[in-house]
Amino acid sequence: MKVLEGKSVFRDICEGPLFFYRGGEALAERHPVEDKAEELERFARARRIAVMQLGELYDRTMEDVGAANAAIFEIHQMMVEDPEYVASVENMVNTQGVNLEYAIQITGENMSRMFHSMEDAYMRERAQDVRDISQRLLKILTGQKTSKAFRQEFPEEPSIIVADDLMPSETVQLSRHLVLGFLMRRGSTDSHTAILARSMGIPALVCVGQELSEEYDGSRAIVDGYAGILYVEPDAATREAMREKKEQSDRHVAMLHTLKGQENVTRDGRCIKVFANAGSLEDVEAALLNDAGGIGLLRSEILYLGRDSAPDEETQADFYRQVLERMQGREVVIRTMDIGADKKVPYLGLEREANPALGLRAIRLGLQNRELLRTQLRALYRAGIYGKLSIMYPMITSPEEIEKIREIEEEARRELDREGIPFAKNLPTGIMIETPAAALLSDRLAEMVDFFSVGTNDLTQYTLALDRQNGALACFDDPEHRAVMKLIEMAAENARRAGIWIGICGELAADPALTEQFLRMGIDELSVAPASVLSLRQRVRELDLGKK
Ligand code: PEP
Ligand code: MG
């Protein structure tokens, strides 16, 4: 038996086989090279291997699902040997003296952008293909396995998924019934994969370390999300102890479920809203199962991830309508797409950024690409007639951004009016308070919107200058959250003065040690992972704000 420790992001226990996920983008560093001829020889070798792998994939896919699905591998084979692609990579190596991996990566990105900007739909689709072949070549060169990638990316039986770290675009593609738990060798507790594990209500550990090596692929394991421990090939005594612990945990959950239908009211009579965060219809079902009063944050960007092009208006309107209908008149706050930072999409042709968390992200993207935001707003307005919808904007830093948003909202409404399409005309709009700038300007911002919702994940990252993706920085986090709490207090005070409501939808909302402080600040709503709704209700009901 091997015992490893990590940081737990969801308290539950699971047992199953380990499945090593080998997807993920290979990234190349730039460095100068002396022997250019050797680089070009390596390039020729990597192309030969890629063509062979693609040939194998073609044959296997053809056998399994037919020619139409296999055709893509033939196209990729041709692209790997495309004279323009090959010349561009060789040119970079020859003229700039850079390493082959870097030349492949940059060529892939440049050509992908070029394809993306083309009128012809067929050519636009090639943008993803050129990225794929570059990734394949990079993985061959860096020794990562890809030959069986199309089979290996998803487990065939329910498994505990192991990865260095997972991008949100990868996580959303994993079918839920196949995931028993997550183990990240790196990762951090506020990363989106951690958030997703919480929203799925499954045990997950981050920062497990490199000792969890691929030699354990397929081994049976138990994840104890209470203690943050992983047991690989557990012995009989450990299995028995874990079985008992799991039974205890299930009894606790059953007890929490007796609180369904009860109010979120403190002993001295203060009532607050406890809502759920969601990203999919499965999350919405989980929110209902856990008796959430509404959806306090629907991360709409999830709909944009793991696909080849942005979801069109129809697709979006249909998804939002389904969410609203399922929630049967309860409040639903949909946040406009928070794309960027770690939530990358290939099809927008965005430039690579040195500091993506400080880059073209969330509302900035919508303000730069107005059509993207307008399409989403049209879909939201159309869906708004099916329930109680509010719209929320992420990453706001100034009143001017809200003025610009108002123009786009107006355009979207005018268009719908002109086209005679029915839509909800007066939806409440709010903003996330997740930058220090928004908290500091919350007096002015409060006069412009109907509500605030504090995103403590980003507010912590930007206030403490602490990359939320980097688990190694956890020791620099402030366990008392002092600076962040001051900013929340400021926003809460300004919300109260302006007569608007304020909620918290970041991960701190679920921390029972902070609930009393939040309520004393005047927070009206807490929105948490569906599986945390009832434990938060229990916490609220045991508080007495009349004391002290
Ligand atoms: C936050 O930043 O706290 C938040 C809720 O948004 P996200 O985690 O999606 O960035
Ligand atoms: Mg955020």
Coordinates of C-alpha atoms and ligand atoms in Angstrom, one line a residue:
M1 CA 0.0 0.0 0.0
K2 CA 1.2 3.5 -0.8
V3 CA 0.0 6.5 1.2
L4 CA 0.2 10.0 -0.3
E5 CA -1.1 13.3 1.0
G6 CA -2.7 16.3 -0.8
K7 CA -5.0 19.2 -0.1
S8 CA -8.6 18.2 0.0
V9 CA -11.1 20.3 -2.0
F10 CA -14.2 18.2 -1.2
R11 CA -14.9 16.1 1.8
D12 CA -16.1 12.6 0.8
I13 CA -14.6 9.2 0.2
C14 CA -14.3 7.2 -3.0
E15 CA -12.7 4.0 -4.2
G16 CA -11.9 2.9 -7.7
P17 CA -9.1 2.5 -10.3
L18 CA -6.7 5.3 -11.1
F19 CA -6.9 6.7 -14.6
F20 CA -4.1 8.9 -15.7
Y21 CA -5.4 11.6 -18.0
R22 CA -2.9 12.5 -20.6
G23 CA -4.6 15.3 -22.5
G24 CA -3.6 18.9 -21.9
E25 CA -1.7 21.3 -24.1
A26 CA 2.0 20.9 -24.3
L27 CA 3.7 24.3 -24.1
A28 CA 7.1 25.1 -25.5
E29 CA 9.7 27.5 -24.0
R30 CA 11.8 29.6 -26.3
H31 CA 15.6 29.1 -26.3
P32 CA 18.4 29.6 -28.9
V33 CA 19.9 26.6 -30.6
E34 CA 23.4 26.1 -32.0
D35 CA 22.8 23.1 -34.3
K36 CA 20.0 24.1 -36.7
A37 CA 20.5 21.0 -38.9
E38 CA 19.9 18.8 -35.9
E39 CA 16.7 20.7 -35.1
L40 CA 15.5 20.2 -38.7
E41 CA 16.3 16.5 -38.5
R42 CA 14.3 16.2 -35.3
F43 CA 11.4 17.9 -37.1
A44 CA 11.5 15.4 -40.0
R45 CA 11.6 12.5 -37.5
A46 CA 8.7 13.9 -35.5
R47 CA 6.6 14.4 -38.7
R48 CA 7.3 10.8 -39.7
I49 CA 6.1 9.5 -36.3
A50 CA 3.0 11.8 -36.4
V51 CA 2.1 10.5 -39.9
M52 CA 2.4 7.0 -38.6
Q53 CA 0.3 7.6 -35.5
L54 CA -2.4 9.3 -37.6
G55 CA -2.4 6.4 -40.0
E56 CA -3.0 4.0 -37.1
L57 CA -5.8 6.3 -35.8
Y58 CA -7.3 6.4 -39.2
D59 CA -7.4 2.6 -39.5
R60 CA -8.8 2.1 -36.0
T61 CA -11.5 4.8 -36.3
M62 CA -12.5 3.6 -39.7
E63 CA -13.0 0.1 -38.3
D64 CA -14.9 1.4 -35.2
V65 CA -17.1 4.2 -36.5
G66 CA -16.6 4.5 -40.2
A67 CA -15.0 6.6 -42.9
A68 CA -16.8 9.9 -42.1
N69 CA -15.3 10.1 -38.6
A70 CA -11.9 8.8 -39.7
A71 CA -11.5 11.4 -42.4
I72 CA -10.1 14.0 -40.0
F73 CA -7.0 11.9 -39.4
E74 CA -6.3 11.9 -43.1
I75 CA -6.6 15.6 -43.2
H76 CA -4.2 15.9 -40.2
Q77 CA -1.8 13.6 -42.0
M78 CA -1.8 16.0 -45.0
M79 CA -1.4 19.0 -42.8
V80 CA 1.7 17.6 -41.0
E81 CA 3.4 17.5 -44.4
D82 CA 1.8 20.7 -45.7
P83 CA 4.7 22.6 -47.5
E84 CA 3.6 26.0 -46.1
Y85 CA 3.5 24.7 -42.5
V86 CA 6.8 22.8 -42.8
A87 CA 8.5 25.8 -44.5
S88 CA 7.3 28.2 -41.8
V89 CA 8.7 26.1 -38.9
E90 CA 12.0 25.5 -40.8
N91 CA 12.2 29.2 -41.5
M92 CA 11.9 30.2 -37.9
V93 CA 14.6 27.7 -36.9
N94 CA 16.9 28.9 -39.7
T95 CA 16.4 32.6 -39.5
Q96 CA 15.7 33.2 -35.8
G97 CA 17.8 30.3 -34.4
V98 CA 15.1 29.2 -32.0
N99 CA 14.4 25.7 -30.8
L100 CA 12.1 23.4 -32.8
E101 CA 9.4 23.2 -30.2
Y102 CA 9.0 26.9 -30.0
A103 CA 8.9 27.2 -33.8
I104 CA 6.2 24.6 -34.0
Q105 CA 4.1 26.2 -31.3
I106 CA 4.3 29.7 -32.8
T107 CA 3.7 28.5 -36.3
G108 CA 0.6 26.6 -35.1
E109 CA -0.8 29.6 -33.4
N110 CA -0.1 32.0 -36.3
M111 CA -1.6 29.7 -38.9
S112 CA -4.6 28.9 -36.6
R113 CA -5.3 32.6 -36.4
M114 CA -5.0 33.1 -40.1
F115 CA -7.5 30.2 -40.7
H116 CA -9.8 31.6 -38.1
S117 CA -10.0 34.9 -39.8
M118 CA -11.1 33.4 -43.2
E119 CA -14.6 33.9 -44.6
D120 CA -14.9 30.3 -45.8
A121 CA -16.4 28.1 -43.0
Y122 CA -14.4 25.0 -44.2
M123 CA -11.1 27.0 -43.9
R124 CA -12.1 28.4 -40.5
E125 CA -12.5 24.8 -39.2
R126 CA -8.9 24.2 -40.1
A127 CA -7.8 26.6 -37.3
Q128 CA -8.4 23.8 -34.7
D129 CA -6.7 21.2 -36.9
V130 CA -3.5 23.1 -37.3
R131 CA -3.4 23.5 -33.5
D132 CA -4.0 19.8 -33.1
I133 CA -1.2 18.7 -35.3
S134 CA 1.2 21.2 -33.6
Q135 CA 0.2 19.7 -30.3
R136 CA 0.8 16.2 -31.6
L137 CA 4.3 17.1 -32.8
L138 CA 5.1 18.8 -29.5
K139 CA 3.9 15.8 -27.5
I140 CA 6.1 13.5 -29.7
L141 CA 9.1 15.8 -29.1
T142 CA 8.5 16.1 -25.4
G143 CA 7.9 12.4 -24.9
Q144 CA 4.3 12.7 -23.8
K145 CA 2.2 9.8 -25.0
T146 CA -0.4 10.6 -27.7
S147 CA -0.4 7.5 -29.9
K148 CA -3.4 6.2 -28.0
A149 CA -4.7 9.6 -26.8
F150 CA -8.0 9.3 -28.5
R151 CA -8.8 6.2 -26.6
Q152 CA -7.0 7.0 -23.4
E153 CA -8.4 10.4 -22.8
F154 CA -11.6 9.1 -21.3
P155 CA -11.8 6.1 -19.0
E156 CA -13.9 3.2 -20.0
E157 CA -15.2 2.5 -16.4
P158 CA -15.8 4.9 -13.5
S159 CA -12.4 5.9 -12.3
I160 CA -10.4 8.3 -10.2
I161 CA -8.9 10.8 -12.7
V162 CA -5.3 11.7 -12.1
A163 CA -3.6 14.6 -13.9
D164 CA -0.9 17.2 -13.3
D165 CA -3.5 19.9 -13.5
L166 CA -6.6 20.0 -15.6
M167 CA -7.8 22.9 -17.7
P168 CA -11.5 23.7 -17.4
S169 CA -11.9 23.0 -21.1
E170 CA -10.6 19.4 -20.4
T171 CA -12.6 18.9 -17.3
V172 CA -15.9 19.7 -18.9
Q173 CA -15.4 17.1 -21.5
L174 CA -15.1 14.3 -18.9
S175 CA -18.3 12.5 -18.7
R176 CA -19.6 12.7 -15.1
H177 CA -20.6 9.2 -14.6
L178 CA -17.1 8.1 -15.4
V179 CA -15.5 10.3 -12.7
L180 CA -15.4 9.0 -9.1
G181 CA -12.8 11.6 -7.9
F182 CA -10.0 13.9 -9.0
L183 CA -6.3 13.8 -8.1
M184 CA -4.2 16.7 -9.2
R185 CA -0.5 16.3 -8.8
R186 CA -0.3 20.1 -8.9
G187 CA -3.4 22.4 -9.0
S188 CA -4.7 24.6 -6.3
T189 CA -7.8 24.7 -4.1
D190 CA -9.3 27.7 -5.9
S191 CA -8.6 26.4 -9.4
H192 CA -11.6 25.8 -11.7
T193 CA -11.1 22.0 -11.5
A194 CA -11.3 22.2 -7.8
I195 CA -14.5 24.2 -8.1
L196 CA -15.8 21.7 -10.6
A197 CA -15.1 18.8 -8.2
R198 CA -17.0 20.7 -5.5
S199 CA -19.9 21.3 -7.8
M200 CA -20.0 17.7 -8.7
G201 CA -19.8 16.8 -5.1
I202 CA -17.0 14.3 -5.5
P203 CA -13.8 13.8 -3.5
A204 CA -10.7 15.6 -4.9
L205 CA -7.2 16.3 -3.8
V206 CA -4.8 18.8 -5.2
C207 CA -1.0 19.2 -4.7
V208 CA -0.6 15.4 -4.4
G209 CA 2.9 15.7 -5.9
Q210 CA 4.9 13.8 -8.5
E211 CA 5.2 10.7 -6.4
L212 CA 1.9 9.8 -7.8
S213 CA 3.6 8.4 -10.9
E214 CA 2.2 6.7 -14.0
E215 CA 3.3 3.3 -12.7
Y216 CA 0.1 3.4 -10.7
D217 CA -2.1 3.7 -13.8
G218 CA -5.0 1.3 -13.3
S219 CA -4.2 0.5 -9.6
R220 CA -7.1 0.5 -7.2
A221 CA -7.1 3.4 -4.8
I222 CA -9.1 5.1 -2.1
V223 CA -9.4 8.9 -1.8
D224 CA -10.2 10.2 1.7
G225 CA -11.3 13.7 1.1
Y226 CA -11.8 14.3 4.8
A227 CA -8.1 13.7 5.7
G228 CA -6.6 14.7 2.3
I229 CA -5.1 11.2 1.9
L230 CA -4.7 8.9 -1.0
Y231 CA -4.2 5.1 -0.5
V232 CA -3.0 3.3 -3.5
E233 CA -3.5 -0.5 -3.4
P234 CA -5.0 -0.2 0.2
D235 CA -4.6 -3.1 2.5
A236 CA -7.6 -4.9 4.1
A237 CA -7.5 -2.9 7.4
T238 CA -7.5 0.5 5.5
R239 CA -10.3 -0.6 3.3
E240 CA -12.4 -1.5 6.3
A241 CA -11.6 1.7 8.1
M242 CA -12.5 3.7 5.0
R243 CA -15.7 1.8 4.6
E244 CA -16.8 2.7 8.1
K245 CA -15.8 6.4 7.5
K246 CA -17.8 6.5 4.3
E247 CA -20.8 5.1 6.1
Q248 CA -20.4 7.8 8.8
S249 CA -20.1 10.4 6.0
D250 CA -23.3 9.2 4.3
R251 CA -25.2 9.3 7.6
H252 CA -24.1 12.9 8.0
V253 CA -25.3 13.8 4.5
A254 CA -28.6 12.1 5.2
M255 CA -29.0 14.2 8.4
L256 CA -28.3 17.4 6.4
H257 CA -31.0 16.4 4.0
T258 CA -33.6 16.5 6.8
L259 CA -33.0 20.3 6.7
K260 CA -34.7 20.5 3.2
G261 CA -37.6 22.8 3.2
Q262 CA -36.3 24.7 6.3
E263 CA -35.5 28.4 6.2
N264 CA -32.0 29.8 6.3
V265 CA -32.7 31.7 9.5
T266 CA -30.4 32.6 12.4
R267 CA -31.6 32.1 16.0
D268 CA -32.3 35.8 16.3
G269 CA -34.5 35.7 13.2
R270 CA -32.2 37.0 10.4
C271 CA -33.1 35.3 7.1
I272 CA -30.6 35.0 4.2
K273 CA -30.7 33.4 0.8
V274 CA -28.5 30.3 0.3
F275 CA -28.2 29.7 -3.4
A276 CA -26.1 27.3 -5.5
N277 CA -23.4 27.9 -8.1
A278 CA -23.8 26.0 -11.3
G279 CA -22.3 25.5 -14.7
S280 CA -24.5 22.8 -16.3
L281 CA -27.9 21.3 -16.2
E282 CA -26.5 18.5 -14.0
D283 CA -25.5 21.2 -11.5
V284 CA -28.9 22.7 -11.6
E285 CA -30.4 19.3 -10.8
A286 CA -27.9 19.0 -7.9
A287 CA -29.0 22.5 -6.7
L288 CA -32.6 21.4 -6.7
L289 CA -31.8 18.1 -4.9
N290 CA -30.0 20.1 -2.2
D291 CA -32.9 22.6 -1.9
A292 CA -31.0 25.7 -3.0
G293 CA -33.2 28.8 -3.0
G294 CA -31.9 29.8 -6.5
I295 CA -28.8 29.8 -8.6
G296 CA -26.5 32.6 -7.4
L297 CA -23.9 32.1 -10.1
L298 CA -24.3 30.3 -13.4
R299 CA -20.9 30.2 -15.0
S300 CA -22.1 30.6 -18.6
E301 CA -18.6 30.2 -20.1
I302 CA -18.8 26.5 -19.5
L303 CA -21.0 26.4 -22.5
Y304 CA -18.2 27.9 -24.6
L305 CA -15.5 25.5 -23.5
G306 CA -14.5 22.3 -25.2
R307 CA -16.0 23.1 -28.6
D308 CA -14.8 24.3 -32.0
S309 CA -16.8 27.5 -32.3
A310 CA -18.8 29.8 -30.0
P311 CA -22.3 28.5 -29.2
D312 CA -24.8 30.4 -31.3
E313 CA -27.7 32.5 -30.0
E314 CA -30.2 29.6 -30.5
T315 CA -28.0 27.1 -28.5
Q316 CA -27.5 29.6 -25.7
A317 CA -31.1 30.7 -25.5
D318 CA -32.2 27.1 -25.3
F319 CA -29.7 26.3 -22.5
Y320 CA -30.7 29.3 -20.4
R321 CA -34.4 28.5 -21.0
Q322 CA -33.9 25.0 -19.7
V323 CA -32.1 26.3 -16.6
L324 CA -34.9 28.7 -15.9
E325 CA -37.6 26.2 -16.5
R326 CA -36.0 23.7 -14.2
M327 CA -35.7 26.3 -11.4
Q328 CA -39.4 26.9 -11.6
G329 CA -39.6 30.6 -10.8
R330 CA -36.7 30.6 -8.4
E331 CA -34.0 33.3 -8.9
V332 CA -31.3 32.5 -11.4
V333 CA -28.2 34.8 -11.8
I334 CA -26.5 34.1 -15.1
R335 CA -23.0 35.5 -15.4
T336 CA -21.9 36.5 -18.9
M337 CA -19.0 34.4 -20.2
D338 CA -15.9 34.7 -18.2
I339 CA -13.6 33.4 -20.9
G340 CA -9.8 34.0 -20.7
A341 CA -7.2 33.4 -18.0
D342 CA -7.3 29.6 -17.5
K343 CA -10.6 29.3 -19.4
K344 CA -9.2 29.3 -22.9
V345 CA -11.1 28.7 -26.1
P346 CA -9.2 28.1 -29.3
Y347 CA -11.8 29.5 -31.8
L348 CA -11.6 33.2 -30.8
G349 CA -8.1 33.5 -32.2
L350 CA -6.8 35.2 -29.1
E351 CA -3.2 36.2 -28.7
R352 CA -1.1 34.3 -26.2
E353 CA -0.6 36.5 -23.1
A354 CA 2.3 36.7 -20.7
N355 CA -0.1 37.3 -17.8
P356 CA -3.5 35.8 -18.8
A357 CA -5.1 36.4 -15.4
L358 CA -4.4 40.1 -15.9
G359 CA -5.3 39.9 -19.6
L360 CA -8.2 40.0 -22.0
R361 CA -10.6 38.2 -19.8
A362 CA -14.3 38.2 -19.0
I363 CA -16.1 41.5 -19.7
R364 CA -13.0 42.9 -21.3
L365 CA -13.4 40.3 -24.1
G366 CA -17.1 41.2 -24.4
L367 CA -16.3 44.9 -24.7
Q368 CA -13.7 44.3 -27.3
N369 CA -15.7 41.7 -29.2
R370 CA -19.1 43.4 -28.9
E371 CA -20.8 40.9 -31.2
L372 CA -19.9 38.0 -28.8
L373 CA -21.5 39.9 -25.9
R374 CA -24.4 41.1 -27.9
T375 CA -25.2 37.5 -29.0
Q376 CA -25.1 36.3 -25.4
L377 CA -27.3 39.2 -24.3
R378 CA -29.9 38.5 -27.0
A379 CA -30.0 34.9 -25.9
L380 CA -30.4 35.9 -22.2
Y381 CA -33.2 38.4 -23.0
R382 CA -35.0 35.8 -25.0
A383 CA -34.7 33.2 -22.3
G384 CA -35.7 35.7 -19.6
I385 CA -39.4 35.3 -20.3
Y386 CA -39.2 31.7 -18.9
G387 CA -38.3 32.5 -15.3
K388 CA -36.7 34.9 -12.8
L389 CA -33.5 35.8 -14.5
S390 CA -30.8 38.4 -13.5
I391 CA -27.6 39.1 -15.6
M392 CA -24.3 39.5 -13.9
Y393 CA -21.0 40.9 -15.4
P394 CA -17.6 39.6 -14.4
M395 CA -14.3 41.3 -13.8
I396 CA -15.6 44.8 -13.6
T397 CA -13.1 47.5 -12.7
S398 CA -14.8 50.8 -13.5
P399 CA -18.1 52.7 -14.0
E400 CA -17.1 53.4 -17.6
E401 CA -17.2 49.6 -18.3
I402 CA -20.8 49.6 -17.2
E403 CA -21.7 52.5 -19.4
K404 CA -20.2 50.6 -22.4
I405 CA -22.2 47.5 -21.4
R406 CA -25.4 49.6 -21.3
E407 CA -24.8 50.6 -24.9
I408 CA -24.5 46.9 -26.0
E409 CA -27.5 45.9 -23.9
E410 CA -29.5 48.7 -25.7
E411 CA -28.3 47.5 -29.1
A412 CA -29.4 43.9 -28.3
R413 CA -32.8 45.0 -27.1
R414 CA -33.4 47.3 -30.1
E415 CA -32.5 44.5 -32.5
L416 CA -34.8 42.0 -30.9
D417 CA -37.6 44.6 -30.9
R418 CA -37.0 45.3 -34.6
E419 CA -37.1 41.6 -35.4
G420 CA -40.3 41.2 -33.4
I421 CA -38.8 38.5 -31.2
P422 CA -40.3 38.2 -27.7
F423 CA -37.9 38.9 -24.9
A424 CA -37.7 40.1 -21.3
K425 CA -37.2 43.8 -21.3
N426 CA -36.3 44.7 -17.7
L427 CA -34.0 42.1 -16.3
P428 CA -32.0 43.1 -13.2
T429 CA -28.3 43.5 -13.8
G430 CA -25.5 43.1 -11.3
I431 CA -21.7 42.9 -11.2
M432 CA -19.1 40.7 -9.6
I433 CA -17.0 42.4 -7.1
E434 CA -13.8 40.5 -7.8
T435 CA -11.2 43.1 -8.4
P436 CA -9.9 45.5 -5.7
A437 CA -10.9 48.3 -8.1
A438 CA -14.5 47.3 -8.0
A439 CA -14.6 47.1 -4.2
L440 CA -12.8 50.5 -3.9
L441 CA -15.3 52.1 -6.4
S442 CA -18.3 50.3 -5.0
D443 CA -20.0 53.5 -3.8
R444 CA -20.3 54.7 -7.4
L445 CA -20.9 51.3 -8.9
A446 CA -23.7 50.6 -6.5
E447 CA -25.7 53.5 -8.0
M448 CA -25.4 51.9 -11.5
V449 CA -26.6 48.3 -10.9
D450 CA -29.2 46.2 -9.0
F451 CA -26.9 43.9 -7.1
F452 CA -23.3 42.9 -6.2
S453 CA -21.9 39.4 -5.9
V454 CA -18.4 39.1 -4.4
G455 CA -16.1 36.7 -6.3
T456 CA -13.7 35.9 -3.5
N457 CA -11.6 33.6 -5.6
D458 CA -10.4 36.4 -7.9
L459 CA -10.7 39.1 -5.3
T460 CA -8.2 37.1 -3.2
Q461 CA -5.9 36.5 -6.2
Y462 CA -5.9 40.2 -7.2
T463 CA -5.7 41.6 -3.7
L464 CA -2.9 39.4 -2.5
A465 CA -1.2 39.2 -5.9
L466 CA -1.5 35.4 -5.5
D467 CA -2.0 33.4 -8.7
R468 CA -5.0 31.2 -7.8
Q469 CA -3.8 28.4 -10.2
N470 CA -0.5 28.0 -8.3
G471 CA -0.9 25.7 -5.4
A472 CA 2.7 26.3 -4.4
L473 CA 1.8 29.8 -3.2
A474 CA -0.8 28.6 -0.7
C475 CA 1.7 29.3 2.2
F476 CA 1.4 33.0 1.3
D477 CA -2.3 33.1 1.6
D478 CA -3.8 34.9 4.6
P479 CA -5.8 32.4 6.6
E480 CA -7.8 35.2 8.2
H481 CA -8.5 36.8 4.8
R482 CA -8.0 40.3 6.4
A483 CA -7.5 42.4 3.3
V484 CA -10.2 40.6 1.4
M485 CA -12.6 40.9 4.3
K486 CA -12.0 44.7 4.4
L487 CA -12.9 45.0 0.8
I488 CA -16.0 42.9 1.2
E489 CA -17.1 45.0 4.1
M490 CA -16.6 48.2 2.0
A491 CA -18.7 46.8 -0.8
A492 CA -21.4 45.6 1.6
E493 CA -21.6 49.1 3.3
N494 CA -21.9 50.8 -0.1
A495 CA -24.5 48.3 -1.3
R496 CA -26.5 49.0 1.9
R497 CA -26.3 52.7 1.4
A498 CA -27.5 52.4 -2.2
G499 CA -30.3 50.0 -1.2
I500 CA -29.1 47.1 -3.4
W501 CA -28.5 43.5 -2.3
I502 CA -25.1 41.9 -2.0
G503 CA -24.1 38.3 -2.2
I504 CA -20.9 36.2 -2.2
C505 CA -20.4 33.5 -4.8
G506 CA -16.7 32.8 -4.4
E507 CA -15.5 29.7 -2.5
L508 CA -15.2 31.6 0.8
A509 CA -19.0 31.8 0.9
A510 CA -19.1 28.1 1.9
D511 CA -16.5 28.5 4.8
P512 CA -18.5 28.0 8.0
A513 CA -15.9 29.9 10.0
L514 CA -16.7 33.1 8.1
T515 CA -20.5 32.8 7.9
E516 CA -21.1 34.9 11.1
Q517 CA -18.7 37.7 9.9
F518 CA -20.5 37.8 6.5
L519 CA -23.9 38.1 8.1
R520 CA -22.7 40.8 10.5
M521 CA -21.4 42.7 7.4
G522 CA -24.9 42.6 6.0
I523 CA -24.4 40.0 3.3
D524 CA -27.8 39.0 1.9
E525 CA -27.0 36.0 -0.1
L526 CA -24.4 33.2 -0.1
S527 CA -24.0 31.1 -3.2
V528 CA -22.1 27.8 -2.9
A529 CA -21.5 24.5 -4.5
P530 CA -24.8 22.5 -4.5
A531 CA -23.4 19.9 -2.1
S532 CA -22.6 22.7 0.4
V533 CA -26.1 24.3 0.5
L534 CA -27.4 22.2 3.4
S535 CA -24.4 22.4 5.6
L536 CA -24.4 26.2 5.1
R537 CA -28.1 26.2 6.1
Q538 CA -27.2 24.2 9.2
R539 CA -24.5 26.8 10.0
V540 CA -26.8 29.8 9.5
R541 CA -29.5 28.2 11.8
E542 CA -27.0 27.7 14.7
L543 CA -25.9 31.4 14.6
D544 CA -27.2 34.0 17.0
L545 CA -26.3 37.5 15.8
G546 CA -28.0 39.0 18.9
K547 CA -25.1 37.8 21.0
K548 CA -21.9 39.9 21.5
Ligands
PEP1 C1 -14.7 34.2 -8.1 O1 -13.8 34.8 -8.7 O2 -14.8 34.2 -6.9 C2 -15.8 33.6 -8.9 C3 -16.9 33.2 -8.3 O3 -15.7 33.5 -10.2 P1 -14.7 32.4 -10.9 O4 -14.3 31.4 -9.8 O5 -15.5 31.7 -11.9 O6 -13.6 33.2 -11.4
MG2 MG -13.9 35.2 -10.8

